[in-house]
Coordinates of C-alpha atoms (C1' of nucleotides) in Angstrom, one line a residue:
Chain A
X1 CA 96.2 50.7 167.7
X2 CA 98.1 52.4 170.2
X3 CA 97.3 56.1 171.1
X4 CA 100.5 57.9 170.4
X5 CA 99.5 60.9 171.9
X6 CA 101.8 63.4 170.5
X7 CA 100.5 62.1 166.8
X8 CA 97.3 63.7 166.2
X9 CA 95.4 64.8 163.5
X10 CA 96.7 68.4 163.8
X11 CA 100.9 67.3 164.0
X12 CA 99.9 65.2 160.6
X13 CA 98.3 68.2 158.9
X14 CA 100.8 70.1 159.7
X15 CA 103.8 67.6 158.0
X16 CA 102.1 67.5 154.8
X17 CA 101.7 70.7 154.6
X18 CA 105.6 71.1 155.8
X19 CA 106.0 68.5 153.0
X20 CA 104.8 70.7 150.2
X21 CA 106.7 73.5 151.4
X22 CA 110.0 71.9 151.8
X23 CA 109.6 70.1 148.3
X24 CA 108.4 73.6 146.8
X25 CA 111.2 76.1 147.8
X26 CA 114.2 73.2 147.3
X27 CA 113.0 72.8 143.7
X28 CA 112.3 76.3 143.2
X29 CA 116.1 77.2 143.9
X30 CA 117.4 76.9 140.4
X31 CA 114.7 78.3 138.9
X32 CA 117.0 81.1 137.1
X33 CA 119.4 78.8 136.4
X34 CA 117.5 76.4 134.6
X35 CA 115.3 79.5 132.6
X36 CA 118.2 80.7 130.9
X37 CA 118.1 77.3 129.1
X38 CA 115.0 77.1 128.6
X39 CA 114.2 74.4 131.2
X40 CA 111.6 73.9 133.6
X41 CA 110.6 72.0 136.6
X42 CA 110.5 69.2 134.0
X43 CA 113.7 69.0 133.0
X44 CA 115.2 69.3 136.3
X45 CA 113.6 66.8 137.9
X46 CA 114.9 64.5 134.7
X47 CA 118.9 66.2 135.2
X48 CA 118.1 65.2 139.0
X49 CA 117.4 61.2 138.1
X50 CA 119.8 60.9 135.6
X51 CA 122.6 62.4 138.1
X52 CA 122.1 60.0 140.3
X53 CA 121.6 57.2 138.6
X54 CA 124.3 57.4 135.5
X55 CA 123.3 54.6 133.0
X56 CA 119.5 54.8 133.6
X57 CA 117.1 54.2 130.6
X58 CA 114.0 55.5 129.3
X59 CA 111.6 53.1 131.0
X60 CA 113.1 53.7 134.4
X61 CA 112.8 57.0 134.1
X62 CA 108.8 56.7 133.3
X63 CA 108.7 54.7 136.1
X64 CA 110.2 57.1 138.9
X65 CA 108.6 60.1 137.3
X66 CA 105.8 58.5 136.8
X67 CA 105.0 60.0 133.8
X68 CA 104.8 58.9 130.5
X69 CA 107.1 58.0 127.3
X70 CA 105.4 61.1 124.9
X71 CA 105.8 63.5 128.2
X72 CA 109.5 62.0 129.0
X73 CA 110.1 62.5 125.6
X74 CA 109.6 66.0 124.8
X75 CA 112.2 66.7 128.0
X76 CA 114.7 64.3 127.2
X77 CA 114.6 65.6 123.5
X78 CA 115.5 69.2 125.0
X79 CA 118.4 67.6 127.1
X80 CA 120.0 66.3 124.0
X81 CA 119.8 68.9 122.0
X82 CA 121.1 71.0 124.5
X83 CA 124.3 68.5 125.0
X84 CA 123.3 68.2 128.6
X85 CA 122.8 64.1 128.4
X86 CA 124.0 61.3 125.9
X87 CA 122.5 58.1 125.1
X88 CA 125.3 55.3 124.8
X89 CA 123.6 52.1 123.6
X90 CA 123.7 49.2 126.2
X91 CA 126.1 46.5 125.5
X92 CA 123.8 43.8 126.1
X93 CA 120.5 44.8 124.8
X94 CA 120.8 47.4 122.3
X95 CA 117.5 48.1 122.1
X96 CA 118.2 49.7 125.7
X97 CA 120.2 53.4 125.8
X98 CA 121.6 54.1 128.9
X99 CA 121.4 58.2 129.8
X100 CA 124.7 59.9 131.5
X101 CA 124.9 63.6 132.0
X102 CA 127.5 64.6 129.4
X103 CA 130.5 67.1 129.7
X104 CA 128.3 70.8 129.8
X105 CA 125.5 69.1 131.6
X106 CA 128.1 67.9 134.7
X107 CA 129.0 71.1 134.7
X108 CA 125.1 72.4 134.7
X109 CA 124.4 70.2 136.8
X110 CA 126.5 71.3 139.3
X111 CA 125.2 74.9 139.1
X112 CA 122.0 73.8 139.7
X113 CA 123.1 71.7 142.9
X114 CA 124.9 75.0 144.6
X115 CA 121.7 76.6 144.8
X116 CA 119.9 73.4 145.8
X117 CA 122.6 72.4 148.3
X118 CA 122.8 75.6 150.3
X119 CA 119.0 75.1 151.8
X120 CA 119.6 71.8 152.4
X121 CA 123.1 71.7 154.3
X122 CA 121.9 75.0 155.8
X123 CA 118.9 72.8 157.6
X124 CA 121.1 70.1 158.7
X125 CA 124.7 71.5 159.5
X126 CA 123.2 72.1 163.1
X127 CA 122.0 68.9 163.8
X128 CA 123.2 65.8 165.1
X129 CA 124.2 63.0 163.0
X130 CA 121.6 60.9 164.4
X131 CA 119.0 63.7 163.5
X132 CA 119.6 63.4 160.3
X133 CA 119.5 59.5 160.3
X134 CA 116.5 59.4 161.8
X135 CA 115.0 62.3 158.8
X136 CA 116.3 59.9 156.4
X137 CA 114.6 57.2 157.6
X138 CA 111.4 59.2 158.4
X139 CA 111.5 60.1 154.4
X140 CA 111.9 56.6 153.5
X141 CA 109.0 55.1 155.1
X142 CA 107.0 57.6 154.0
X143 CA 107.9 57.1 149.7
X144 CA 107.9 53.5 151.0
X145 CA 104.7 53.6 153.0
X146 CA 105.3 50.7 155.1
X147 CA 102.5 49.2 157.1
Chain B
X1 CA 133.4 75.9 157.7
X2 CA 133.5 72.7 159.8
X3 CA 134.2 69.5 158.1
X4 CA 131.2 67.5 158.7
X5 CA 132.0 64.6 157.4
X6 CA 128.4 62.6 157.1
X7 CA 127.2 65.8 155.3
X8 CA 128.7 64.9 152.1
X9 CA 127.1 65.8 148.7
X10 CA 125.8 62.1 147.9
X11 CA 123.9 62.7 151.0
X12 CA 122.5 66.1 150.2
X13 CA 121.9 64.6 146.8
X14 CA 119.6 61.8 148.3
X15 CA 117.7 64.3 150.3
X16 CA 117.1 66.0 147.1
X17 CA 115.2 62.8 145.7
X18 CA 113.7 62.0 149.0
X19 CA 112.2 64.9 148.9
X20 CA 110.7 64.7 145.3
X21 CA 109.2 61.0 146.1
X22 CA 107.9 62.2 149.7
X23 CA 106.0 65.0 148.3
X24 CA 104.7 63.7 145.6
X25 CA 103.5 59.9 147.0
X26 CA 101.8 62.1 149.9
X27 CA 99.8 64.4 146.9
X28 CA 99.1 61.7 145.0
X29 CA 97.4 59.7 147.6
X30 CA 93.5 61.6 147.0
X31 CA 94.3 61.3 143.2
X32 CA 91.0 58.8 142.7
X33 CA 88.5 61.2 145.0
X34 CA 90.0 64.1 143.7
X35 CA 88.8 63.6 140.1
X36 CA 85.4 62.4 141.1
X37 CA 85.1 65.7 141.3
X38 CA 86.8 66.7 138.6
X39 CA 89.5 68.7 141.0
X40 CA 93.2 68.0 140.5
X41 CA 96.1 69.0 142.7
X42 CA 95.8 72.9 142.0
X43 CA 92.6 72.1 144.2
X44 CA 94.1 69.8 146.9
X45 CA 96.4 72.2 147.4
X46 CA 94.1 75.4 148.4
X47 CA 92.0 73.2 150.3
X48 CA 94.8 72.1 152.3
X49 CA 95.5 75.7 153.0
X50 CA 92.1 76.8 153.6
X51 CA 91.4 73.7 156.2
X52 CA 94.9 74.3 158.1
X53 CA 94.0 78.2 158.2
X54 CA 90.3 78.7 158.1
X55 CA 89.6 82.6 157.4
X56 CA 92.1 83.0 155.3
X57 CA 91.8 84.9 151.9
X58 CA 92.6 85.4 148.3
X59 CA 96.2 87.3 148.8
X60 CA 97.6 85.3 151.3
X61 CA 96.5 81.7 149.5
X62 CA 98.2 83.9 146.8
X63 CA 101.6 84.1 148.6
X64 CA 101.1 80.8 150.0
X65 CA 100.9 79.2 146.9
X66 CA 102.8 80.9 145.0
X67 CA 100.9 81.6 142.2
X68 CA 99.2 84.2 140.1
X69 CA 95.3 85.1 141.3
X70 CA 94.1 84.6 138.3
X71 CA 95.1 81.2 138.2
X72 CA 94.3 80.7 141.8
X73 CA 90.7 82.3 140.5
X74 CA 89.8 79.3 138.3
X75 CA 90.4 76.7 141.3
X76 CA 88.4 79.3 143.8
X77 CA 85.6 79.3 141.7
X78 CA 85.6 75.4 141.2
X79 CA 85.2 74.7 144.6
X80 CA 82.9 77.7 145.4
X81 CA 80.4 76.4 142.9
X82 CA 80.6 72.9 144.1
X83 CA 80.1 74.1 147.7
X84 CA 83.4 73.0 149.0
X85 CA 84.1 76.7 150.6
X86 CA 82.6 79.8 151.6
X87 CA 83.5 83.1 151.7
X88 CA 82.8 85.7 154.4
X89 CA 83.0 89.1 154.5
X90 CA 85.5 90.4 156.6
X91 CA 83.6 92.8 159.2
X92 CA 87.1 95.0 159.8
X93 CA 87.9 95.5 156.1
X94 CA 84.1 94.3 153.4
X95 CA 86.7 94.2 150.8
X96 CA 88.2 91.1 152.3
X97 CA 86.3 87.9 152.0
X98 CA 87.5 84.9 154.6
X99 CA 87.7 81.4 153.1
X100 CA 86.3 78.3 154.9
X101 CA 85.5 75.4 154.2
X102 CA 81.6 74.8 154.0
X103 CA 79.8 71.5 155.3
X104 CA 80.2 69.5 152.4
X105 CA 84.0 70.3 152.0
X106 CA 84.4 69.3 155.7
X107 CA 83.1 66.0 154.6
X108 CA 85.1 65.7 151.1
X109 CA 88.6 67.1 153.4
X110 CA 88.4 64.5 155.5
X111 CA 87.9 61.7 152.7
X112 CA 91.2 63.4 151.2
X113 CA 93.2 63.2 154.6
X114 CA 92.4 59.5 155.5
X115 CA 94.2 58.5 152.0
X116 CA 96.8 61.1 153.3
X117 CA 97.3 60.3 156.6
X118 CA 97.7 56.8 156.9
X119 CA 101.1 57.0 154.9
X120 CA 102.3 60.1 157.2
X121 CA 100.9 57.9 160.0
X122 CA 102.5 54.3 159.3
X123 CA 106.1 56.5 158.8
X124 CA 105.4 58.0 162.2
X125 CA 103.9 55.5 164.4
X126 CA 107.5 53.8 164.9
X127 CA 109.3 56.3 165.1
X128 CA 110.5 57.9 169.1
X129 CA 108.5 61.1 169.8
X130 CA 112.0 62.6 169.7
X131 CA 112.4 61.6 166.0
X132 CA 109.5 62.9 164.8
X133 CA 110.2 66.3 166.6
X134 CA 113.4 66.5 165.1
X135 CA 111.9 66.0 161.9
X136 CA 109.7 68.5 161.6
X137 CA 112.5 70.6 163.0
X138 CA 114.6 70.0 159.9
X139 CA 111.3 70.2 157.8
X140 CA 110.9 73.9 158.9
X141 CA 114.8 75.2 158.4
X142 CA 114.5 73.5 154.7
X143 CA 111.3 76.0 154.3
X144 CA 112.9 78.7 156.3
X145 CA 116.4 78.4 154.5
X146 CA 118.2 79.5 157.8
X147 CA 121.7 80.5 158.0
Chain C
dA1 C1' 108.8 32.7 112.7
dT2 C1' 106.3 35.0 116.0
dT3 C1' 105.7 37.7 120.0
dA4 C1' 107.4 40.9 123.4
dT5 C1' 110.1 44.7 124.6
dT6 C1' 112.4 49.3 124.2
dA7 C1' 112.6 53.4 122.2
dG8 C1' 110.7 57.0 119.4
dT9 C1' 107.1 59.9 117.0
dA10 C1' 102.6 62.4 115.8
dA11 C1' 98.1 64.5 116.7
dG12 C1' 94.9 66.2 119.6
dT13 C1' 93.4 67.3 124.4
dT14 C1' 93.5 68.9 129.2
dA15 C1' 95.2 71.2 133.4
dT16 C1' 97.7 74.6 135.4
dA17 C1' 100.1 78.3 135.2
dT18 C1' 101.6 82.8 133.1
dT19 C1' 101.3 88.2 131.5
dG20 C1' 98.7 92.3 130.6
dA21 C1' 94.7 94.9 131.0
dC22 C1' 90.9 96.0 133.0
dT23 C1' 86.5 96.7 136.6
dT24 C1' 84.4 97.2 141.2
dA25 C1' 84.2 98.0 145.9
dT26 C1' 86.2 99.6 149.9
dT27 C1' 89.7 101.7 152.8
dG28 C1' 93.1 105.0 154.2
dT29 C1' 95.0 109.4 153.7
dA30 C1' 96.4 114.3 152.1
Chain D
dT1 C1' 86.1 115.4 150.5
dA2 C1' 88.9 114.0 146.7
dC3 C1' 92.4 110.8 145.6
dA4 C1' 95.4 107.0 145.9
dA5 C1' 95.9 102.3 147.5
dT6 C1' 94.3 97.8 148.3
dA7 C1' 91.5 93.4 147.7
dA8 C1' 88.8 90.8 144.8
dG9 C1' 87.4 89.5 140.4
dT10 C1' 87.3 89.1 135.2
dC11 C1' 88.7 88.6 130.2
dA12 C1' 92.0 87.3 126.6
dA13 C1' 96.0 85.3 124.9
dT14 C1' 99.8 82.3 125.7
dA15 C1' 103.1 78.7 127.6
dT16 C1' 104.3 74.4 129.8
dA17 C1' 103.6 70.0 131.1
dA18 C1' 101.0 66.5 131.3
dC19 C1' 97.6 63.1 129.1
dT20 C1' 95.4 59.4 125.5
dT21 C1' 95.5 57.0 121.2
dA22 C1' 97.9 55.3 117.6
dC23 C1' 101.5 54.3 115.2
dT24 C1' 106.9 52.8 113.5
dA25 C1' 111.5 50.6 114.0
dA26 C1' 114.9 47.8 116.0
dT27 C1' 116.1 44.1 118.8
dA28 C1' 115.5 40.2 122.0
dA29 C1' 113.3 36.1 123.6
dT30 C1' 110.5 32.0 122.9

DNA sequence: ATTATTAGTAAGTTATATTGACTTATTGTA
DNA sequence: TACAATAAGTCAATATAACTTACTAATAAT
């Protein structure tokens, strides 16, 4: 192994512990937002998935929450109720339901994003593209934890 | 505000998830030695603290973590019975009482950072000492929501 | 026809956090 | 010195979010 000098113990401490931090206060941002519904942590990081990935199912979910169908479904039950998601059966397997963010929950969604978007962009307007490349890639290998 | 035009929302989205996964692969890492002991990651997470600052006490872990002292009162006392920590008096103020870790707790931290820092390491290792100070860089104005 | 998959539900349990109300010891101050 | 403020700790009751185990129902694949 090489010695990368400038990679000690103490600079690798130090990320996770920026890690829980930055993770913490971005999540915390819509706290307010989300109480008034009656939503927690929970249900965000389900509005989160589902944004991003309009048509996703059940089982994906489970898998990139890692959590599991009973614990899903409590939160997912709330999100219905509430009209912030639908289910739309998919066309080629119905037993699948594909999850969108429906019309109030775009709209929710959003809310929550301003409050969430404001740290980030705040953290990045000042840096250089390549900066932010190179965070982006730095993330990824860490989820991805490449040899 | 200028345009910046590779700062667009889908971006700011995916750091949003990044964030999520990088957090929570890097805490779920010392999952298995963790419950040996019957800790979870209410426990990880004061360790951390206590190992990154040792001497520090009940009110600031308090504002560190962000949670109530009662609750932080039930993870003290876990690891205080199973010898993880100490505590100290502080010889300025006897109502004060420094937390570090004890012997064994050394020993147990360090289990807990091997599973941690490999995947913090591996990310690293490739990246230009540049990168990785830019990194943190952004890490810190996330936490620090600056302006 | 049988098996596997996907979604959903129910009951009971555990971990982690909360609020509110106290006690004790010590420090700082009027 | 008496009093208020601070730091730590406790007890009780509650809420949230997760878990395991055990099912049902509908549909798809073999």
């Amino acid at each position: 192994m090489k010695e990368l000098l400038y990679l000690k113990d103490e600079q690798i401490k130090d990320f996770i512990q920026l890690l829980f931090y930055a993770y913490r206060e971005t999540f915390s941002d819509p706290k307010e937002i989300l109480a008034k519904n009656s939503f927690g942590p929970a249900h965000l990081r389900a509005l989160n998935l589902i944004e991003r990935n309009p048509g996703t199912q059940l089982g994906e979910l489970m898998y990139q929450l890692k959590i599991t169908k009973q614990s899903l479904n409590r939160v997912l039950r709330d999100l219905l109720k509430s009209k912030m998601i639908k289910q739309i059966k998919d066309e080629e397997d119905t037993r699948r339901k594909n999850l969108f963010l429906d019309k109030e929950g775009k709209i929710f969604f959003e809310k929550i994003y301003e409050t969430q978007k404001k740290r980030i962009f705040n953290a990045l307007k000042n840096s250089e593209p390549d900066s932010v490349i190179k965070f982006k890639e730095v993330l990824n290998k860490i989820i991805n934890g490449t040899k």
